[in-house]
PDB file of C-alpha atoms and ligand atoms in Angstrom:
ATOM      1  CA  UNK A   1     -27.847  47.372 -19.775  1.00 53.00           C
ATOM      2  CA  UNK A   2     -29.037  44.268 -17.280  1.00 53.00           C
ATOM      3  CA  UNK A   3     -30.741  41.667 -19.557  1.00 56.00           C
ATOM      4  CA  UNK A   4     -34.198  40.795 -18.764  1.00 88.00           C
ATOM      5  CA  UNK A   5     -34.655  37.646 -16.853  1.00 95.00           C
ATOM      6  CA  UNK A   6     -37.216  35.094 -17.585  1.00 98.00           C
ATOM      7  CA  UNK A   7     -38.355  32.178 -15.097  1.00 98.00           C
ATOM      8  CA  UNK A   8     -40.261  29.387 -16.850  1.00 98.00           C
ATOM      9  CA  UNK A   9     -42.395  26.859 -15.301  1.00 98.00           C
ATOM     10  CA  UNK A  10     -42.841  23.514 -16.503  1.00 98.00           C
ATOM     11  CA  UNK A  11     -39.402  22.194 -18.769  1.00 98.00           C
ATOM     12  CA  UNK A  12     -41.543  19.738 -21.541  1.00 96.00           C
ATOM     13  CA  UNK A  13     -41.386  20.275 -25.011  1.00 95.00           C
ATOM     14  CA  UNK A  14     -42.471  23.736 -25.381  1.00 95.00           C
ATOM     15  CA  UNK A  15     -41.123  25.529 -21.559  1.00 97.00           C
ATOM     16  CA  UNK A  16     -37.508  23.833 -22.809  1.00 98.00           C
ATOM     17  CA  UNK A  17     -37.616  25.288 -26.466  1.00 97.00           C
ATOM     18  CA  UNK A  18     -38.703  28.552 -25.223  1.00 97.00           C
ATOM     19  CA  UNK A  19     -35.916  28.126 -22.827  1.00 97.00           C
ATOM     20  CA  UNK A  20     -33.065  27.398 -25.342  1.00 98.00           C
ATOM     21  CA  UNK A  21     -34.617  30.751 -27.418  1.00 97.00           C
ATOM     22  CA  UNK A  22     -34.023  32.487 -24.616  1.00 97.00           C
ATOM     23  CA  UNK A  23     -30.787  31.739 -24.116  1.00 97.00           C
ATOM     24  CA  UNK A  24     -30.012  32.095 -27.675  1.00 96.00           C
ATOM     25  CA  UNK A  25     -31.226  35.586 -27.946  1.00 95.00           C
ATOM     26  CA  UNK A  26     -29.004  36.557 -24.804  1.00 95.00           C
ATOM     27  CA  UNK A  27     -31.871  36.526 -21.920  1.00 96.00           C
ATOM     28  CA  UNK A  28     -31.266  35.515 -18.155  1.00 96.00           C
ATOM     29  CA  UNK A  29     -33.367  31.934 -17.638  1.00 98.00           C
ATOM     30  CA  UNK A  30     -34.777  30.226 -15.077  1.00 98.00           C
ATOM     31  CA  UNK A  31     -35.812  27.135 -15.460  1.00 98.00           C
ATOM     32  CA  UNK A  32     -38.120  25.598 -12.359  1.00 98.00           C
ATOM     33  CA  UNK A  33     -39.675  21.929 -12.976  1.00 98.00           C
ATOM     34  CA  UNK A  34     -40.600  19.571 -10.018  1.00 97.00           C
ATOM     35  CA  UNK A  35     -39.005  16.366 -12.283  1.00 98.00           C
ATOM     36  CA  UNK A  36     -35.531  15.847 -11.145  1.00 98.00           C
ATOM     37  CA  UNK A  37     -34.821  14.232 -14.468  1.00 98.00           C
ATOM     38  CA  UNK A  38     -36.506  17.064 -17.053  1.00 97.00           C
ATOM     39  CA  UNK A  39     -34.234  19.551 -14.657  1.00 98.00           C
ATOM     40  CA  UNK A  40     -30.997  17.859 -14.835  1.00 97.00           C
ATOM     41  CA  UNK A  41     -31.453  17.616 -18.699  1.00 97.00           C
ATOM     42  CA  UNK A  42     -31.692  21.317 -19.155  1.00 97.00           C
ATOM     43  CA  UNK A  43     -29.229  22.054 -15.911  1.00 97.00           C
ATOM     44  CA  UNK A  44     -26.413  23.007 -18.568  1.00 97.00           C
ATOM     45  CA  UNK A  45     -28.166  24.529 -20.828  1.00 98.00           C
ATOM     46  CA  UNK A  46     -30.212  26.923 -19.187  1.00 98.00           C
ATOM     47  CA  UNK A  47     -28.712  29.952 -16.433  1.00 97.00           C
ATOM     48  CA  UNK A  48     -30.626  28.272 -13.283  1.00 97.00           C
ATOM     49  CA  UNK A  49     -32.201  25.044 -12.779  1.00 98.00           C
ATOM     50  CA  UNK A  50     -34.173  24.580  -9.920  1.00 97.00           C
ATOM     51  CA  UNK A  51     -35.652  20.783  -9.487  1.00 98.00           C
ATOM     52  CA  UNK A  52     -39.452  22.567  -7.527  1.00 97.00           C
ATOM     53  CA  UNK A  53     -43.346  22.442  -7.208  1.00 97.00           C
ATOM     54  CA  UNK A  54     -44.437  25.410  -8.608  1.00 95.00           C
ATOM     55  CA  UNK A  55     -47.452  25.717  -6.744  1.00 96.00           C
ATOM     56  CA  UNK A  56     -45.222  26.374  -3.576  1.00 96.00           C
ATOM     57  CA  UNK A  57     -45.631  29.745  -2.329  1.00 97.00           C
ATOM     58  CA  UNK A  58     -42.005  29.701  -0.310  1.00 97.00           C
ATOM     59  CA  UNK A  59     -40.476  28.327  -2.404  1.00 96.00           C
ATOM     60  CA  UNK A  60     -40.932  30.779  -5.207  1.00 97.00           C
ATOM     61  CA  UNK A  61     -40.671  33.044  -3.240  1.00 97.00           C
ATOM     62  CA  UNK A  62     -37.153  32.186  -1.755  1.00 97.00           C
ATOM     63  CA  UNK A  63     -36.096  32.027  -5.922  1.00 96.00           C
ATOM     64  CA  UNK A  64     -36.754  35.519  -5.524  1.00 95.00           C
ATOM     65  CA  UNK A  65     -39.667  35.346  -8.471  1.00 96.00           C
ATOM     66  CA  UNK A  66     -40.946  38.561  -8.094  1.00 94.00           C
ATOM     67  CA  UNK A  67     -37.556  40.070  -9.258  1.00 95.00           C
ATOM     68  CA  UNK A  68     -38.266  38.426 -12.802  1.00 96.00           C
ATOM     69  CA  UNK A  69     -39.319  40.679 -15.817  1.00 95.00           C
ATOM     70  CA  UNK A  70     -41.371  37.613 -17.621  1.00 97.00           C
ATOM     71  CA  UNK A  71     -42.451  34.645 -15.703  1.00 97.00           C
ATOM     72  CA  UNK A  72     -44.435  31.926 -18.011  1.00 98.00           C
ATOM     73  CA  UNK A  73     -46.464  29.018 -17.534  1.00 98.00           C
ATOM     74  CA  UNK A  74     -45.376  26.304 -19.935  1.00 97.00           C
ATOM     75  CA  UNK A  75     -47.359  23.757 -18.046  1.00 96.00           C
ATOM     76  CA  UNK A  76     -50.307  22.369 -20.136  1.00 87.00           C
ATOM     77  CA  UNK A  77     -51.649  18.814 -19.317  1.00 91.00           C
ATOM     78  CA  UNK A  78     -52.451  19.729 -15.733  1.00 95.00           C
ATOM     79  CA  UNK A  79     -54.599  22.528 -15.661  1.00 96.00           C
ATOM     80  CA  UNK A  80     -54.811  22.786 -11.558  1.00 96.00           C
ATOM     81  CA  UNK A  81     -50.776  22.885 -11.391  1.00 97.00           C
ATOM     82  CA  UNK A  82     -51.137  25.837 -14.427  1.00 97.00           C
ATOM     83  CA  UNK A  83     -53.392  27.788 -12.891  1.00 97.00           C
ATOM     84  CA  UNK A  84     -52.293  27.691  -9.296  1.00 97.00           C
ATOM     85  CA  UNK A  85     -48.509  28.149 -10.752  1.00 97.00           C
ATOM     86  CA  UNK A  86     -50.214  31.441 -12.564  1.00 98.00           C
ATOM     87  CA  UNK A  87     -52.007  33.031  -9.549  1.00 97.00           C
ATOM     88  CA  UNK A  88     -48.936  32.601  -7.463  1.00 97.00           C
ATOM     89  CA  UNK A  89     -46.774  34.812 -10.267  1.00 97.00           C
ATOM     90  CA  UNK A  90     -49.683  36.986 -10.185  1.00 97.00           C
ATOM     91  CA  UNK A  91     -49.707  37.224  -6.327  1.00 96.00           C
ATOM     92  CA  UNK A  92     -45.941  37.299  -5.822  1.00 96.00           C
ATOM     93  CA  UNK A  93     -45.908  40.323  -8.148  1.00 95.00           C
ATOM     94  CA  UNK A  94     -43.950  39.128 -11.350  1.00 95.00           C
ATOM     95  CA  UNK A  95     -43.488  41.943 -13.610  1.00 89.00           C
ATOM     96  CA  UNK A  96     -45.679  39.746 -16.787  1.00 96.00           C
ATOM     97  CA  UNK A  97     -47.046  37.015 -16.606  1.00 97.00           C
ATOM     98  CA  UNK A  98     -47.551  34.758 -19.680  1.00 97.00           C
ATOM     99  CA  UNK A  99     -49.344  31.235 -20.059  1.00 98.00           C
ATOM    100  CA  UNK A 100     -49.735  28.356 -22.292  1.00 97.00           C
ATOM    101  CA  UNK A 101     -53.451  27.148 -22.579  1.00 97.00           C
ATOM    102  CA  UNK A 102     -54.883  23.641 -23.587  1.00 95.00           C
ATOM    103  CA  UNK A 103     -58.440  24.442 -24.055  1.00 94.00           C
ATOM    104  CA  UNK A 104     -60.205  27.780 -24.750  1.00 94.00           C
ATOM    105  CA  UNK A 105     -61.896  27.321 -21.607  1.00 96.00           C
ATOM    106  CA  UNK A 106     -58.162  26.936 -19.683  1.00 97.00           C
ATOM    107  CA  UNK A 107     -57.068  30.247 -21.803  1.00 96.00           C
ATOM    108  CA  UNK A 108     -60.245  32.156 -20.116  1.00 97.00           C
ATOM    109  CA  UNK A 109     -59.040  31.155 -16.758  1.00 97.00           C
ATOM    110  CA  UNK A 110     -56.339  31.801 -17.512  1.00 97.00           C
ATOM    111  CA  UNK A 111     -57.256  35.313 -18.300  1.00 97.00           C
ATOM    112  CA  UNK A 112     -59.412  35.720 -15.412  1.00 96.00           C
ATOM    113  CA  UNK A 113     -56.707  35.292 -13.127  1.00 96.00           C
ATOM    114  CA  UNK A 114     -54.790  38.744 -15.050  1.00 96.00           C
ATOM    115  CA  UNK A 115     -52.543  36.685 -16.982  1.00 97.00           C
ATOM    116  CA  UNK A 116     -50.744  38.852 -19.246  1.00 97.00           C
ATOM    117  CA  UNK A 117     -50.551  36.892 -22.307  1.00 97.00           C
ATOM    118  CA  UNK A 118     -52.098  33.315 -22.969  1.00 97.00           C
ATOM    119  CA  UNK A 119     -50.945  31.491 -25.705  1.00 96.00           C
ATOM    120  CA  UNK A 120     -52.120  28.196 -27.828  1.00 95.00           C
ATOM    121  CA  UNK A 121     -48.760  26.719 -28.805  1.00 92.00           C
ATOM    122  CA  UNK A 122     -50.875  24.437 -31.635  1.00 90.00           C
ATOM    123  CA  UNK A 123     -53.447  26.939 -32.478  1.00 91.00           C
ATOM    124  CA  UNK A 124     -50.968  29.520 -33.142  1.00 91.00           C
ATOM    125  CA  UNK A 125     -48.765  27.915 -35.141  1.00 92.00           C
ATOM    126  CA  UNK A 126     -50.855  26.452 -37.002  1.00 94.00           C
ATOM    127  CA  UNK A 127     -51.805  30.284 -38.223  1.00 93.00           C
ATOM    128  CA  UNK A 128     -48.385  31.071 -38.262  1.00 91.00           C
ATOM    129  CA  UNK A 129     -48.068  28.036 -40.868  1.00 93.00           C
ATOM    130  CA  UNK A 130     -50.462  29.102 -42.810  1.00 94.00           C
ATOM    131  CA  UNK A 131     -49.490  32.440 -43.709  1.00 92.00           C
ATOM    132  CA  UNK A 132     -45.663  30.857 -44.086  1.00 90.00           C
ATOM    133  CA  UNK A 133     -47.315  28.736 -46.674  1.00 93.00           C
ATOM    134  CA  UNK A 134     -49.670  31.239 -48.660  1.00 93.00           C
ATOM    135  CA  UNK A 135     -47.583  34.481 -48.046  1.00 86.00           C
ATOM    136  CA  UNK A 136     -44.556  34.770 -50.866  1.00 74.00           C
ATOM    137  CA  UNK A 137     -41.079  35.568 -49.372  1.00 71.00           C
ATOM    138  CA  UNK A 138     -42.280  36.314 -46.050  1.00 65.00           C
ATOM    139  CA  UNK A 139     -39.468  36.551 -43.436  1.00 64.00           C
ATOM    140  CA  UNK A 140     -39.587  33.750 -40.464  1.00 62.00           C
ATOM    141  CA  UNK A 141     -40.485  35.822 -37.184  1.00 55.00           C
TER     142      UNK A 141
HETATM  143  P1  ATP B   1     -45.301  19.451 -23.408  1.00 53.12           P
HETATM  144  O1  ATP B   1     -46.216  19.900 -24.654  1.00 53.12           O
HETATM  145  O2  ATP B   1     -44.675  21.531 -23.737  1.00 53.12           O
HETATM  146  O3  ATP B   1     -44.276  18.949 -23.493  1.00 53.12           O
HETATM  147  P2  ATP B   1     -46.990  19.210 -21.642  1.00 53.12           P
HETATM  148  O4  ATP B   1     -47.887  20.384 -21.961  1.00 53.12           O
HETATM  149  O5  ATP B   1     -47.161  17.678 -22.202  1.00 53.12           O
HETATM  150  O6  ATP B   1     -45.734  20.007 -21.997  1.00 53.12           O
HETATM  151  P3  ATP B   1     -47.600  19.210 -18.782  1.00 53.12           P
HETATM  152  O7  ATP B   1     -47.070  17.486 -18.549  1.00 53.12           O
HETATM  153  O8  ATP B   1     -48.283  20.531 -18.900  1.00 53.12           O
HETATM  154  O9  ATP B   1     -46.183  18.605 -20.002  1.00 53.12           O
HETATM  155  O10 ATP B   1     -45.901  19.762 -18.145  1.00 53.12           O
HETATM  156  C1  ATP B   1     -45.109  20.125 -18.555  1.00 53.12           C
HETATM  157  C2  ATP B   1     -43.922  20.008 -17.699  1.00 53.12           C
HETATM  158  O11 ATP B   1     -44.037  21.476 -16.489  1.00 53.12           O
HETATM  159  C3  ATP B   1     -43.365  18.865 -16.909  1.00 53.12           C
HETATM  160  O12 ATP B   1     -42.172  18.529 -17.473  1.00 53.12           O
HETATM  161  C4  ATP B   1     -43.779  18.782 -15.696  1.00 53.12           C
HETATM  162  O13 ATP B   1     -42.864  18.046 -14.816  1.00 53.12           O
HETATM  163  C5  ATP B   1     -43.944  20.610 -15.359  1.00 53.12           C
HETATM  164  N1  ATP B   1     -45.006  20.227 -13.896  1.00 53.12           N
HETATM  165  C6  ATP B   1     -45.916  20.726 -13.882  1.00 53.12           C
HETATM  166  N2  ATP B   1     -46.526  20.669 -12.648  1.00 53.12           N
HETATM  167  C7  ATP B   1     -45.407  20.853 -11.836  1.00 53.12           C
HETATM  168  C8  ATP B   1     -45.792  21.953 -10.930  1.00 53.12           C
HETATM  169  N3  ATP B   1     -46.773  21.827 -10.650  1.00 53.12           N
HETATM  170  N4  ATP B   1     -44.078  22.325 -10.900  1.00 53.12           N
HETATM  171  C9  ATP B   1     -43.504  22.275 -11.441  1.00 53.12           C
HETATM  172  N5  ATP B   1     -43.323  22.096 -12.697  1.00 53.12           N
HETATM  173  C10 ATP B   1     -44.348  21.280 -13.262  1.00 53.12           C
END
């Protein structure tokens, strides 16, 4: 069976870590970042990497983004960039769109755009660690 293909927009700490783990699990990962240095650092570690502005619709089309099973917007600090990239991924027909939010309002905006899953990394990790601390023998998931 063809492996699931993931496109990650933004290769900061969250995007890079997600991409590396997906590679480790045997999936194909395209990493997109507008910062050349960041892309250079990840170029050997992901299936494909591209220096591009993810708010450029033509670039996303030329990368065949609609053929990806899952697109992850891993931009946090720049809410405008996060929202514009998420809209484009949805409009261009990516199967499932996941986006990272840095605040409740940011998360609500992403949900309103139709993002399939909004992640709050710090909040979600806090919950996870709390469960691990109080649940005996809980396996890591
Ligand atoms: P992390 O906490 O995961 O390190 P962050 O929220 O601190 O991320 P951001 O500034 O949000 O970092 O950006 C994450 C990455 O997204 C950066 O490497 C940045 O270059 C990239 N990025 C930001 N905007 C765009 C864009 N329009 N197109 C492509 N990449 C972008």
